[in-house]
mmCIF file of C-alpha atoms and ligand atoms in Angstrom:
data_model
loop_
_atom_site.group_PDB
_atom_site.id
_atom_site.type_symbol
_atom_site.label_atom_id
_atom_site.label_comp_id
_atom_site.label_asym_id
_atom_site.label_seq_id
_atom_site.Cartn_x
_atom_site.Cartn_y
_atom_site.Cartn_z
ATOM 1 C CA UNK T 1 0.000 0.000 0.000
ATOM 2 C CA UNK T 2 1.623 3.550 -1.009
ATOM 3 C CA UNK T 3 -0.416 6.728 -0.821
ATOM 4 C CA UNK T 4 0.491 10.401 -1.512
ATOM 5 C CA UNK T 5 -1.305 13.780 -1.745
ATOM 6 C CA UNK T 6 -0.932 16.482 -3.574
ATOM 7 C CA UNK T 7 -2.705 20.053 -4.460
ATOM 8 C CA UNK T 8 -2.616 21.668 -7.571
ATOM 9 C CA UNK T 9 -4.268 25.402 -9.190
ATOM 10 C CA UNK T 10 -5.803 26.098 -12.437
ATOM 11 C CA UNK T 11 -4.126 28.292 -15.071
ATOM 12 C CA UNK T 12 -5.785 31.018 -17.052
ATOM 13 C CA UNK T 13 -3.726 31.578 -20.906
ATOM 14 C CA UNK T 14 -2.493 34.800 -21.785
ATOM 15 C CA UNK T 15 -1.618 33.049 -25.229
ATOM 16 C CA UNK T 16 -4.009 29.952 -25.636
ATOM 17 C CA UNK T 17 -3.735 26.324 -26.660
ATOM 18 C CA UNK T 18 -6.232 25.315 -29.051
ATOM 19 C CA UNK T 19 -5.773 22.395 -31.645
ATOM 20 C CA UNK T 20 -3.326 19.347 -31.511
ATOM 21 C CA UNK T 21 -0.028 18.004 -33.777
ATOM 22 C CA UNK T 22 -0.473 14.684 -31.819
ATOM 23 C CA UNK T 23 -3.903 14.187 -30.403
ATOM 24 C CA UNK T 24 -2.584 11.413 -28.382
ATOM 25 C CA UNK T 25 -0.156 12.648 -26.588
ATOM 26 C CA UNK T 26 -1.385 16.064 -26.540
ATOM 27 C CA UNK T 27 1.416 18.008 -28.285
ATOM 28 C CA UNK T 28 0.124 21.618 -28.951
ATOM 29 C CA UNK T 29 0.073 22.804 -32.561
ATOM 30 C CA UNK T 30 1.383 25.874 -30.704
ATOM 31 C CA UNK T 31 3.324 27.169 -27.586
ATOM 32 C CA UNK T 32 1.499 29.078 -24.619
ATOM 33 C CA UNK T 33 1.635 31.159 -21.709
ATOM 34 C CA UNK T 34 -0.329 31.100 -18.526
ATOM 35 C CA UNK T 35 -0.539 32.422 -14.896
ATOM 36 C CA UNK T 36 -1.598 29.765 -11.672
ATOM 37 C CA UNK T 37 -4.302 31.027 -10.028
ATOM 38 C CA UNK T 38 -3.660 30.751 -6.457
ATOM 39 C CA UNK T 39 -6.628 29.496 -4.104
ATOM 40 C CA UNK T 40 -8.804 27.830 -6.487
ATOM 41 C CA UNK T 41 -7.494 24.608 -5.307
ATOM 42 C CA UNK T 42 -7.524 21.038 -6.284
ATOM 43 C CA UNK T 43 -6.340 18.657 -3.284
ATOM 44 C CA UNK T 44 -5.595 14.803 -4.721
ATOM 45 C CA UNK T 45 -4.739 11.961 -2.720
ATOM 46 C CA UNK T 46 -3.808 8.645 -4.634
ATOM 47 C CA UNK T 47 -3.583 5.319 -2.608
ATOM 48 C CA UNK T 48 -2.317 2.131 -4.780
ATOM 49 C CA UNK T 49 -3.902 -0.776 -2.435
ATOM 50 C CA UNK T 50 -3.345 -4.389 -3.238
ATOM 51 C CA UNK T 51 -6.891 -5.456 -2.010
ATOM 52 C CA UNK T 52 -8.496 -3.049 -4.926
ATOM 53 C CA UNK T 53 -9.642 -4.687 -8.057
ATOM 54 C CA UNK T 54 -9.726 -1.856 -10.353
ATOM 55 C CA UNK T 55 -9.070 1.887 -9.752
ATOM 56 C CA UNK T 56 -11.861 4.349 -7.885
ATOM 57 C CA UNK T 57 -12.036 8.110 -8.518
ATOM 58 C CA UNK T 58 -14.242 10.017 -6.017
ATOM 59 C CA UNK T 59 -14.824 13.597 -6.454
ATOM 60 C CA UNK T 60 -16.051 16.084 -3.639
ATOM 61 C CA UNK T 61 -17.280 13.123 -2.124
ATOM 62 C CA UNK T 62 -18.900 11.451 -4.898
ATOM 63 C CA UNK T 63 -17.643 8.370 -6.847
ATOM 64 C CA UNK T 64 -17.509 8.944 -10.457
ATOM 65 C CA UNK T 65 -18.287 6.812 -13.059
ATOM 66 C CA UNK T 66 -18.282 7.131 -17.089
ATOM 67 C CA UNK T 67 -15.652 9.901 -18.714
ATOM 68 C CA UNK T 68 -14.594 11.390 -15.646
ATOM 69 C CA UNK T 69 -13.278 7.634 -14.583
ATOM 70 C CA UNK T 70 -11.972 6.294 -17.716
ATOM 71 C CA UNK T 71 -10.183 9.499 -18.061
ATOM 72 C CA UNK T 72 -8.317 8.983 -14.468
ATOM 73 C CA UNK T 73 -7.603 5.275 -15.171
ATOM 74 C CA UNK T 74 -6.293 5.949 -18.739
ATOM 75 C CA UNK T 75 -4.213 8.474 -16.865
ATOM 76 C CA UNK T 76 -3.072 5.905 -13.843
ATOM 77 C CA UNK T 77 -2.102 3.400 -16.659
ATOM 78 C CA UNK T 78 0.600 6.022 -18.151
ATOM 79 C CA UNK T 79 2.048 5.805 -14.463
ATOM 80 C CA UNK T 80 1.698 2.301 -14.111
ATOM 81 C CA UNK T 81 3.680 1.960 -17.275
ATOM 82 C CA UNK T 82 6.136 4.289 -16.125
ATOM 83 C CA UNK T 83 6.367 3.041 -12.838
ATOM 84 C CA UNK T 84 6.432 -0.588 -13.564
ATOM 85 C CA UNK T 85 3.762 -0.598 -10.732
ATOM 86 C CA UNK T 86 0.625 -2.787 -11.206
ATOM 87 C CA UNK T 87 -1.383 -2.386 -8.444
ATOM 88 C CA UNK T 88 -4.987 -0.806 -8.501
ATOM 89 C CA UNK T 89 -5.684 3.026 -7.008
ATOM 90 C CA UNK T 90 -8.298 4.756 -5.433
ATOM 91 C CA UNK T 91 -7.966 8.256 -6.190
ATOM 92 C CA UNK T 92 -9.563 11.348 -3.916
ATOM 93 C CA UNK T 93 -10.175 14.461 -5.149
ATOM 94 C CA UNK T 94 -11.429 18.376 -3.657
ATOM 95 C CA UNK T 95 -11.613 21.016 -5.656
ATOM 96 C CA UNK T 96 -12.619 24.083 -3.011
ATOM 97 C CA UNK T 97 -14.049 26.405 -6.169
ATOM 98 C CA UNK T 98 -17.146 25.027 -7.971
ATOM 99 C CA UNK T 99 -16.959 23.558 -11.332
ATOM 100 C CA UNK T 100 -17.781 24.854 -14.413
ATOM 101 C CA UNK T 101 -17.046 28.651 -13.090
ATOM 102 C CA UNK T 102 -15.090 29.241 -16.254
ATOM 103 C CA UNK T 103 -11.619 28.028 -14.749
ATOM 104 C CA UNK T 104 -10.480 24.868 -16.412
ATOM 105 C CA UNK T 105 -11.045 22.275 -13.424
ATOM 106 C CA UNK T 106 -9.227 19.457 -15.877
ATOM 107 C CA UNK T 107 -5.521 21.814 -15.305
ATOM 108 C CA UNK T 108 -5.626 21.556 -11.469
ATOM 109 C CA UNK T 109 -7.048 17.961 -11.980
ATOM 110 C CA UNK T 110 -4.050 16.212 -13.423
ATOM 111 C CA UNK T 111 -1.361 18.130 -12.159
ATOM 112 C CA UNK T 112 -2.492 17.310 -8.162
ATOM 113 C CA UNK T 113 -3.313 13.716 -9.696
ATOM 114 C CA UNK T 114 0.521 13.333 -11.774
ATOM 115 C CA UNK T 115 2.352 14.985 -8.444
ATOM 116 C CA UNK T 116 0.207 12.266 -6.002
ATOM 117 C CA UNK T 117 0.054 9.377 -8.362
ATOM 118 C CA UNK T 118 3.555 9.551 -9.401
ATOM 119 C CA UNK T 119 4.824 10.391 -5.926
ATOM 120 C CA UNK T 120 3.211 7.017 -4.793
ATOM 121 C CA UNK T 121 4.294 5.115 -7.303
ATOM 122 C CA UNK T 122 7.679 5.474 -6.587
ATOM 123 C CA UNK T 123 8.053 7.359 -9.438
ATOM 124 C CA UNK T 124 10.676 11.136 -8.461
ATOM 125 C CA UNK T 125 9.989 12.868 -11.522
ATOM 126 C CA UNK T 126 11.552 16.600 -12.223
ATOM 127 C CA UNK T 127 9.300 19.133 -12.828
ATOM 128 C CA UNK T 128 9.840 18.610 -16.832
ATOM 129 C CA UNK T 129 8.838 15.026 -16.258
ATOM 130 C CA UNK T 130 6.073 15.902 -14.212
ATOM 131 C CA UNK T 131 5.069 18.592 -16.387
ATOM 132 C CA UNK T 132 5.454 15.703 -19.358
ATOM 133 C CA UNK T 133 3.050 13.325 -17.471
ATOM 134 C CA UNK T 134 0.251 16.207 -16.779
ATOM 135 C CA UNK T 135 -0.256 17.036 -20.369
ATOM 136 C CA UNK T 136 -1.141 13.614 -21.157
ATOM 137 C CA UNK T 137 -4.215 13.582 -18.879
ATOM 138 C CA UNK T 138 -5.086 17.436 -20.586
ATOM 139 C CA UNK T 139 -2.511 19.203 -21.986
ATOM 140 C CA UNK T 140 -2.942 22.815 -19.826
ATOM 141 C CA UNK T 141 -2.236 21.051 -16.746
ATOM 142 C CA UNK T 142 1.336 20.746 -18.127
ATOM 143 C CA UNK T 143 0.772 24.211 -16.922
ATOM 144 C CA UNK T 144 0.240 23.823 -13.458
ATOM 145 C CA UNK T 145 3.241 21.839 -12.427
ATOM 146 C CA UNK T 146 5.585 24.534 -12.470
ATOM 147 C CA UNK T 147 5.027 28.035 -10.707
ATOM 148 C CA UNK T 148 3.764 31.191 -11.143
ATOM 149 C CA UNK T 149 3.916 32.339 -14.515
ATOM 150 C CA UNK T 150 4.854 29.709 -16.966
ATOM 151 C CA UNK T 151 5.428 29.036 -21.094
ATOM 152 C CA UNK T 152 4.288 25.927 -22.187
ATOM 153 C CA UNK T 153 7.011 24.876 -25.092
ATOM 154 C CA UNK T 154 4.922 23.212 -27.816
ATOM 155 C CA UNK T 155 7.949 21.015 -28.630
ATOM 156 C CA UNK T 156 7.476 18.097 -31.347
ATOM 157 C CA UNK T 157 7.599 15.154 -29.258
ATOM 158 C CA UNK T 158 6.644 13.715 -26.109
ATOM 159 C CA UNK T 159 10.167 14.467 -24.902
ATOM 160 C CA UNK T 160 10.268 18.360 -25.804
ATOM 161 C CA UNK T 161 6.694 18.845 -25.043
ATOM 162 C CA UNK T 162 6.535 20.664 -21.159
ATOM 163 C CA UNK T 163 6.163 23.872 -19.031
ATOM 164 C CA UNK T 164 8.750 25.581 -17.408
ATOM 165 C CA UNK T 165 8.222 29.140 -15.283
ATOM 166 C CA UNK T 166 9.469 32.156 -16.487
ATOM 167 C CA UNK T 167 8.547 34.592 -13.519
ATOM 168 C CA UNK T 168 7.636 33.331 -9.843
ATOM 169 C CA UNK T 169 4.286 34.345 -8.529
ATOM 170 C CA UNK T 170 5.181 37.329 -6.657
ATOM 171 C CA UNK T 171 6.876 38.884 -10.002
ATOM 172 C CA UNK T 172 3.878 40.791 -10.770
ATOM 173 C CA UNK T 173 1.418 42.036 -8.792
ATOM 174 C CA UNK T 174 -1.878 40.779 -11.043
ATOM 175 C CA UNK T 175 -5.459 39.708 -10.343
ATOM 176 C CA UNK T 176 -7.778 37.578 -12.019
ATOM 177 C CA UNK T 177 -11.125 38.241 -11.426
ATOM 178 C CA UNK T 178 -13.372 35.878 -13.117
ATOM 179 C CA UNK T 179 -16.911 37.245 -14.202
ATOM 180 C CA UNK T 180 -19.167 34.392 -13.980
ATOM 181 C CA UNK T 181 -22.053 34.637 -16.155
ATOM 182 C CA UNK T 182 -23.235 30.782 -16.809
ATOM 183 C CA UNK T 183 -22.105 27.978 -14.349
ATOM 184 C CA UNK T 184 -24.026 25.316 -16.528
ATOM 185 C CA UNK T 185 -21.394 22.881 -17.925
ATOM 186 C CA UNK T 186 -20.374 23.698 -21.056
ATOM 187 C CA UNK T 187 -21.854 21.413 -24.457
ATOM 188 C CA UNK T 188 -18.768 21.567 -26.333
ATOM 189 C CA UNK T 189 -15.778 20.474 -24.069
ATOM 190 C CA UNK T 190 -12.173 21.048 -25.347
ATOM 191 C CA UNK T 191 -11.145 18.285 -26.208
ATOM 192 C CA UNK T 192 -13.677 18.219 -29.414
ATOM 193 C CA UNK T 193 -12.241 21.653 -29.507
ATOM 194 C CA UNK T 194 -8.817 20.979 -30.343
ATOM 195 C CA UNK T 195 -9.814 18.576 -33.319
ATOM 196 C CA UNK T 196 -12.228 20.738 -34.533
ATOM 197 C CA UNK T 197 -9.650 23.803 -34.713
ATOM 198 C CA UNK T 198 -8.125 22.388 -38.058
ATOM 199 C CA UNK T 199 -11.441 22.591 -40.049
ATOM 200 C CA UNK T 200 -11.298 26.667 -39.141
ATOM 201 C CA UNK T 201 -9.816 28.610 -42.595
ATOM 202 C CA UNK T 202 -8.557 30.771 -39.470
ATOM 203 C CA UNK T 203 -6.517 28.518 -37.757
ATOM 204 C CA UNK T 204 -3.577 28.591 -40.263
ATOM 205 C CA UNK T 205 -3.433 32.675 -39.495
ATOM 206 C CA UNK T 206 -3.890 31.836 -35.592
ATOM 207 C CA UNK T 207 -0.836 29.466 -35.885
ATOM 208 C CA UNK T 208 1.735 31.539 -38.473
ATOM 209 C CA UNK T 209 1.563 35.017 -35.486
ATOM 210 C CA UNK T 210 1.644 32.343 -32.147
ATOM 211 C CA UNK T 211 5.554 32.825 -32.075
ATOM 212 C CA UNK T 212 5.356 36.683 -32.291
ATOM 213 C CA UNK T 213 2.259 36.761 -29.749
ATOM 214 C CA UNK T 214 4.289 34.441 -27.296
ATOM 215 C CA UNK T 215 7.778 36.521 -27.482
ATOM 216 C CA UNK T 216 5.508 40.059 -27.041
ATOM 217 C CA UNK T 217 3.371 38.004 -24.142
ATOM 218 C CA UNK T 218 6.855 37.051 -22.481
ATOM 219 C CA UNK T 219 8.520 40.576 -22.518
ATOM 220 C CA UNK T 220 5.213 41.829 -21.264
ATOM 221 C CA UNK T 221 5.180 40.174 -18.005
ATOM 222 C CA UNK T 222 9.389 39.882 -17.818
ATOM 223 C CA UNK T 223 8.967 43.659 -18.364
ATOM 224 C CA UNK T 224 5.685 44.122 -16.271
ATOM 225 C CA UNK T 225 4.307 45.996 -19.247
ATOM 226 C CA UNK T 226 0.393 46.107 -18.351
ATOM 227 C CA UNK T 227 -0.573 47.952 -22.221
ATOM 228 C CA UNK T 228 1.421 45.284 -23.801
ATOM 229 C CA UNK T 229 0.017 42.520 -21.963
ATOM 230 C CA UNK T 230 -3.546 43.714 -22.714
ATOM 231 C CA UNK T 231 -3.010 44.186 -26.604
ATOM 232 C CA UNK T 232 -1.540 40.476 -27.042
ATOM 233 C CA UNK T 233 -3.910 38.919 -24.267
ATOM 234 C CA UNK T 234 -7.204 40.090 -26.249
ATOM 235 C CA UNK T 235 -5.631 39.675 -29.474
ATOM 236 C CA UNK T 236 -4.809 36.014 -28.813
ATOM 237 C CA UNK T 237 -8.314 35.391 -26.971
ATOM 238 C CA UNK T 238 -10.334 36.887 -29.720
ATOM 239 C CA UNK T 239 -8.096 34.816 -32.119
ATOM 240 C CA UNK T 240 -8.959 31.635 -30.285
ATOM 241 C CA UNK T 241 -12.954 32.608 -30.814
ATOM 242 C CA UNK T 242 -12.452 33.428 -34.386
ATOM 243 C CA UNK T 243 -11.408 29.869 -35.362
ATOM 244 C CA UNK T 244 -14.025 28.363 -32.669
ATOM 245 C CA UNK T 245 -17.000 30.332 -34.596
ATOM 246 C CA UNK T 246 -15.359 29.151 -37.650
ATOM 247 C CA UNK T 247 -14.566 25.824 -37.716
ATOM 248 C CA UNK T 248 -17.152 22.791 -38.986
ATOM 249 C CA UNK T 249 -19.594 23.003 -37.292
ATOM 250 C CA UNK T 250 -19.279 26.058 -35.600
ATOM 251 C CA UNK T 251 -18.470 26.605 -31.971
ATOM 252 C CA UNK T 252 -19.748 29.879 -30.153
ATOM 253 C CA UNK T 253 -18.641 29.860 -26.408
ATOM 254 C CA UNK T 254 -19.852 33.293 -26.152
ATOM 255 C CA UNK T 255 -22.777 34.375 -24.828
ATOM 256 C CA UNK T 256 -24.485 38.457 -25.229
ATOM 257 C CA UNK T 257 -22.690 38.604 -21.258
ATOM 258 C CA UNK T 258 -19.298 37.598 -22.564
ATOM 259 C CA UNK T 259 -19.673 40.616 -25.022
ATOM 260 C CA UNK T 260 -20.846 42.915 -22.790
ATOM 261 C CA UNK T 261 -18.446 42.544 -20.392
ATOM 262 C CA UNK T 262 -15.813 42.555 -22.739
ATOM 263 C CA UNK T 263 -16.910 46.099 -23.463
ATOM 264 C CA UNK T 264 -17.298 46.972 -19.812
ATOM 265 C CA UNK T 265 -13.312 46.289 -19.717
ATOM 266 C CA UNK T 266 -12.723 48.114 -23.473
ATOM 267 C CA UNK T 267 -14.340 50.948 -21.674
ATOM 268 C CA UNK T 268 -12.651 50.618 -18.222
ATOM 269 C CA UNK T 269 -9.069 50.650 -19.486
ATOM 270 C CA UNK T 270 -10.084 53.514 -22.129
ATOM 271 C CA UNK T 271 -10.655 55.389 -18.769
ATOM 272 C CA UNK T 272 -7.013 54.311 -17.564
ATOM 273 C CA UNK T 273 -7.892 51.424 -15.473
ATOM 274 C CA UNK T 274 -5.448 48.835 -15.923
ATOM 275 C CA UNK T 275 -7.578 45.873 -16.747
ATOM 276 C CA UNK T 276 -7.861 43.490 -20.026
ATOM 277 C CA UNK T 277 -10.172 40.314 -20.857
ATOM 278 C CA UNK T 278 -9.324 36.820 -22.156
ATOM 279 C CA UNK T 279 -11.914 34.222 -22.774
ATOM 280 C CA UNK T 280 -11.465 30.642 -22.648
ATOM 281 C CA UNK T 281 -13.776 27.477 -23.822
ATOM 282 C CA UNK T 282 -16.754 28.922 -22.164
ATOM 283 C CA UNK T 283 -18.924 32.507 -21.651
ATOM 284 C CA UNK T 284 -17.022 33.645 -18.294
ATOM 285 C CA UNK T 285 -14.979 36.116 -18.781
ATOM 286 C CA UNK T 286 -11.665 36.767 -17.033
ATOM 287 C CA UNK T 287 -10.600 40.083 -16.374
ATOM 288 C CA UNK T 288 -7.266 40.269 -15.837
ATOM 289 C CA UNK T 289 -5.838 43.628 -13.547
ATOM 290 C CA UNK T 290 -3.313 45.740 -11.684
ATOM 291 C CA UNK T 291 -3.509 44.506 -8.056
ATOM 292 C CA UNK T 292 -4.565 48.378 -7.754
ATOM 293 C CA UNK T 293 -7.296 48.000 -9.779
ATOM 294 C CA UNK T 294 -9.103 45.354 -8.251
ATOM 295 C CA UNK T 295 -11.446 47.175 -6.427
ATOM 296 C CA UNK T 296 -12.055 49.336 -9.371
ATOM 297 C CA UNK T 297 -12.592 46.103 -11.807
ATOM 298 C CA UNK T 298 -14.720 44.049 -8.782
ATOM 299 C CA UNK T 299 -17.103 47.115 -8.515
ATOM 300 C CA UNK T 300 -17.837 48.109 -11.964
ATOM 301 C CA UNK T 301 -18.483 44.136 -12.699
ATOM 302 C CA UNK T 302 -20.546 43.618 -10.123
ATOM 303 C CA UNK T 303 -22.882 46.533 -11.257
ATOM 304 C CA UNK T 304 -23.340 44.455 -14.171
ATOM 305 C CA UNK T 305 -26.839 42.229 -14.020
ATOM 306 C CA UNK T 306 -25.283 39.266 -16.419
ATOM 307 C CA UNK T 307 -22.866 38.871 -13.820
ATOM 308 C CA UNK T 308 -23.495 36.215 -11.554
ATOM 309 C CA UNK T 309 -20.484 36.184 -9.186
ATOM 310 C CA UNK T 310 -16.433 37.290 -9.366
ATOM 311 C CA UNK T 311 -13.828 35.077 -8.200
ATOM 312 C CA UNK T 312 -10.857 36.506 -7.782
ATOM 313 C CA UNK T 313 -7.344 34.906 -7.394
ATOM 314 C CA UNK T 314 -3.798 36.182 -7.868
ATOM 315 C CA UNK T 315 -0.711 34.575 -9.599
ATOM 316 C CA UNK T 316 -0.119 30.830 -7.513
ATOM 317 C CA UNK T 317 2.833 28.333 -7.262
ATOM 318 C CA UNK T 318 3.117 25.149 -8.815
ATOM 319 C CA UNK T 319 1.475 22.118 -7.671
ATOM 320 C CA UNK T 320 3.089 20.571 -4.565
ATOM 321 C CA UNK T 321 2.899 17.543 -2.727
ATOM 322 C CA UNK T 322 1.630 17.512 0.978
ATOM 323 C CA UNK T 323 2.934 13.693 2.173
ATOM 324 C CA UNK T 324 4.585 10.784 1.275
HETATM 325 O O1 PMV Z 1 -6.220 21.478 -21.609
HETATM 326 P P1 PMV Z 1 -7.527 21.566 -22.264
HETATM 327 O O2 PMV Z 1 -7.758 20.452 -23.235
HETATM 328 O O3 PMV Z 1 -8.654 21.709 -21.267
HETATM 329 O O4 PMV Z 1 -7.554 22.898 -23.177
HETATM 330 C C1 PMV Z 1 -7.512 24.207 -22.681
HETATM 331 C C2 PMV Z 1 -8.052 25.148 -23.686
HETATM 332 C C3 PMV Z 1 -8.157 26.608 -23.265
HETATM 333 O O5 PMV Z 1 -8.464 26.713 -21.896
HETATM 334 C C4 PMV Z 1 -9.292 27.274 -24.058
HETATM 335 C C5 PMV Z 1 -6.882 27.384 -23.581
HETATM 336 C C6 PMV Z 1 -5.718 27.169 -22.665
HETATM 337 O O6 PMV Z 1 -4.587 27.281 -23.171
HETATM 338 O O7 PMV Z 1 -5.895 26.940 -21.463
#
């Protein structure tokens, strides 16, 4: 019997990941940049047990069954592999922010499950080999691993495929605050996503600027340039929405509240507030500010009646283990 635990935080991308070279293993058709988001927590324990017949995956309490399992034992078979370790697992999981509130539960997911898993399988991976083992269960919990501010390097291979940090957490003062206008989960999960990005005409274009967007996103926050950061983060988000609405058939994540706060922040940061929008698979918005701002930014979109709730959370370490 082995058992570890280990918690893990979302990521929200400056410069996104949308669309696969290798499906399989998850290999990005391009790079991409993201900040933890500390306090939105996932908390995974992993026991291996010789007296279980076949892995168990409870969530908040409540034992899963379908996708959610099959997607945690496909993942515990990469570390059995890996590990030369056969035994069965039961596998506990917390997340202390509710799903489908616009942060990507999946990141924090596998990067808590590769640290715990790994770490009690005997397995002492780096942080590029844990990083390597995350993006095979979803590739922006590659993300999470390492902390604060971190690149995801598309690489070619399973080898050169991983996340490294390029500023710690307390490098820039930032806030996420996520408007939250729809906590329904969403029909059109990312995974689809990725393999419908190909059929979008826009998707070429997306791909032939990601290199530019990622060197201007990576002076931005090594420079703590807040304009800079703004123009490439809404450049890259609306780029990502461009190929969804384009591609066959047709995704639209947005919803009239994702536009309207979207001009809510337009009109915010015409008016000097330093604050910016990015917009992942689903209609919640997250507005990204100055630490100063916050209260600014927290105030003007709670005045808004599409807005359900704000989270806010600031830039987070990697994911960490708790025991052995
Ligand atoms: O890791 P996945 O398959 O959940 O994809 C994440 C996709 C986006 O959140 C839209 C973009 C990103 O880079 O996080």
């Amino acid at each position: 019997m082995s058992i570890a635990t280990a918690y893990a935080f979302p990521n929200i991308a400056f410069i996104k990941y949308w669309g696969n070279r290798d499906p399989q293993l998850n290999i990005p058709a391009n790079g991409s940049i993201s900040m933890n988001l500390d306090g939105l927590e996932t908390r995974t324990q992993v026991l291996f047990d010789a007296s279980l017949r076949q892995d168990e995956f409870i969530l908040n309490g409540e034992r899963q069954s379908g996708e959610g399992l099959q997607r945690v034992r496909a993942f515990l078979d990469h570390v059995r592999r890996m590990s030369g370790m056969e035994l069965r697992a039961r596998v506990q999981s917390e997340n202390n922010y509710p799903t489908g509130v616009g942060v990507a539960s999946s990141a924090a997911a596998f990067a808590a499950l590769s640290l715990a898993a790994s770490a009690a399988a005997g397995l002492d991976l780096d942080k590029a080999g844990l990083s390597r083992l995350a993006r095979l269960g979803s590739g922006s919990a590659c993300r999470s691993i390492p902390d604060g501010f971190v690149e995801w390097k598309a690489g070619s291979d399973h080898e050169t495929s991983y996340a490294i940090t390029i500023a710690p957490p307390d490098h820039w003062e930032l806030t996420d605050c996520i408007a939250v206008v729809d906590t329904t989960p969403k029909n059109i999960g990312s995974s689809l996503g990725h393999r419908l990005a190909e059929s979008s005409p826009l998707q070429a274009a997306r791909l032939a600027g990601a290199d530019q967007r990622l060197a201007a996103c990576r002076q931005a926050i090594l420079e703590r340039d807040f304009e800079a950061l703004a123009q490439v983060v809404e450049l890259d988000s609306n780029l990502l929405h461009s190929v969804t609405m384009t591609c066959s058939p047709a995704i639209f994540y947005w919803q009239p509240a994702t536009l309207r706060i979207i001009h809510a922040v337009l009109d915010m940061r015409a008016r000097g507030v330093r604050a910016c929008y990015t917009v992942d698979a689903g209609p919640n918005v997250h507005v990204i500010c100055d630490r100063d701002a916050q209260p600014t930014v927290e105030g003007e979109l709670s005045s808004l009646a599409q807005v359900e709730k704000i989270i806010c959370a600031h830039p987070g370490s990697g994911a960490r283990l708790i025991d052995r």
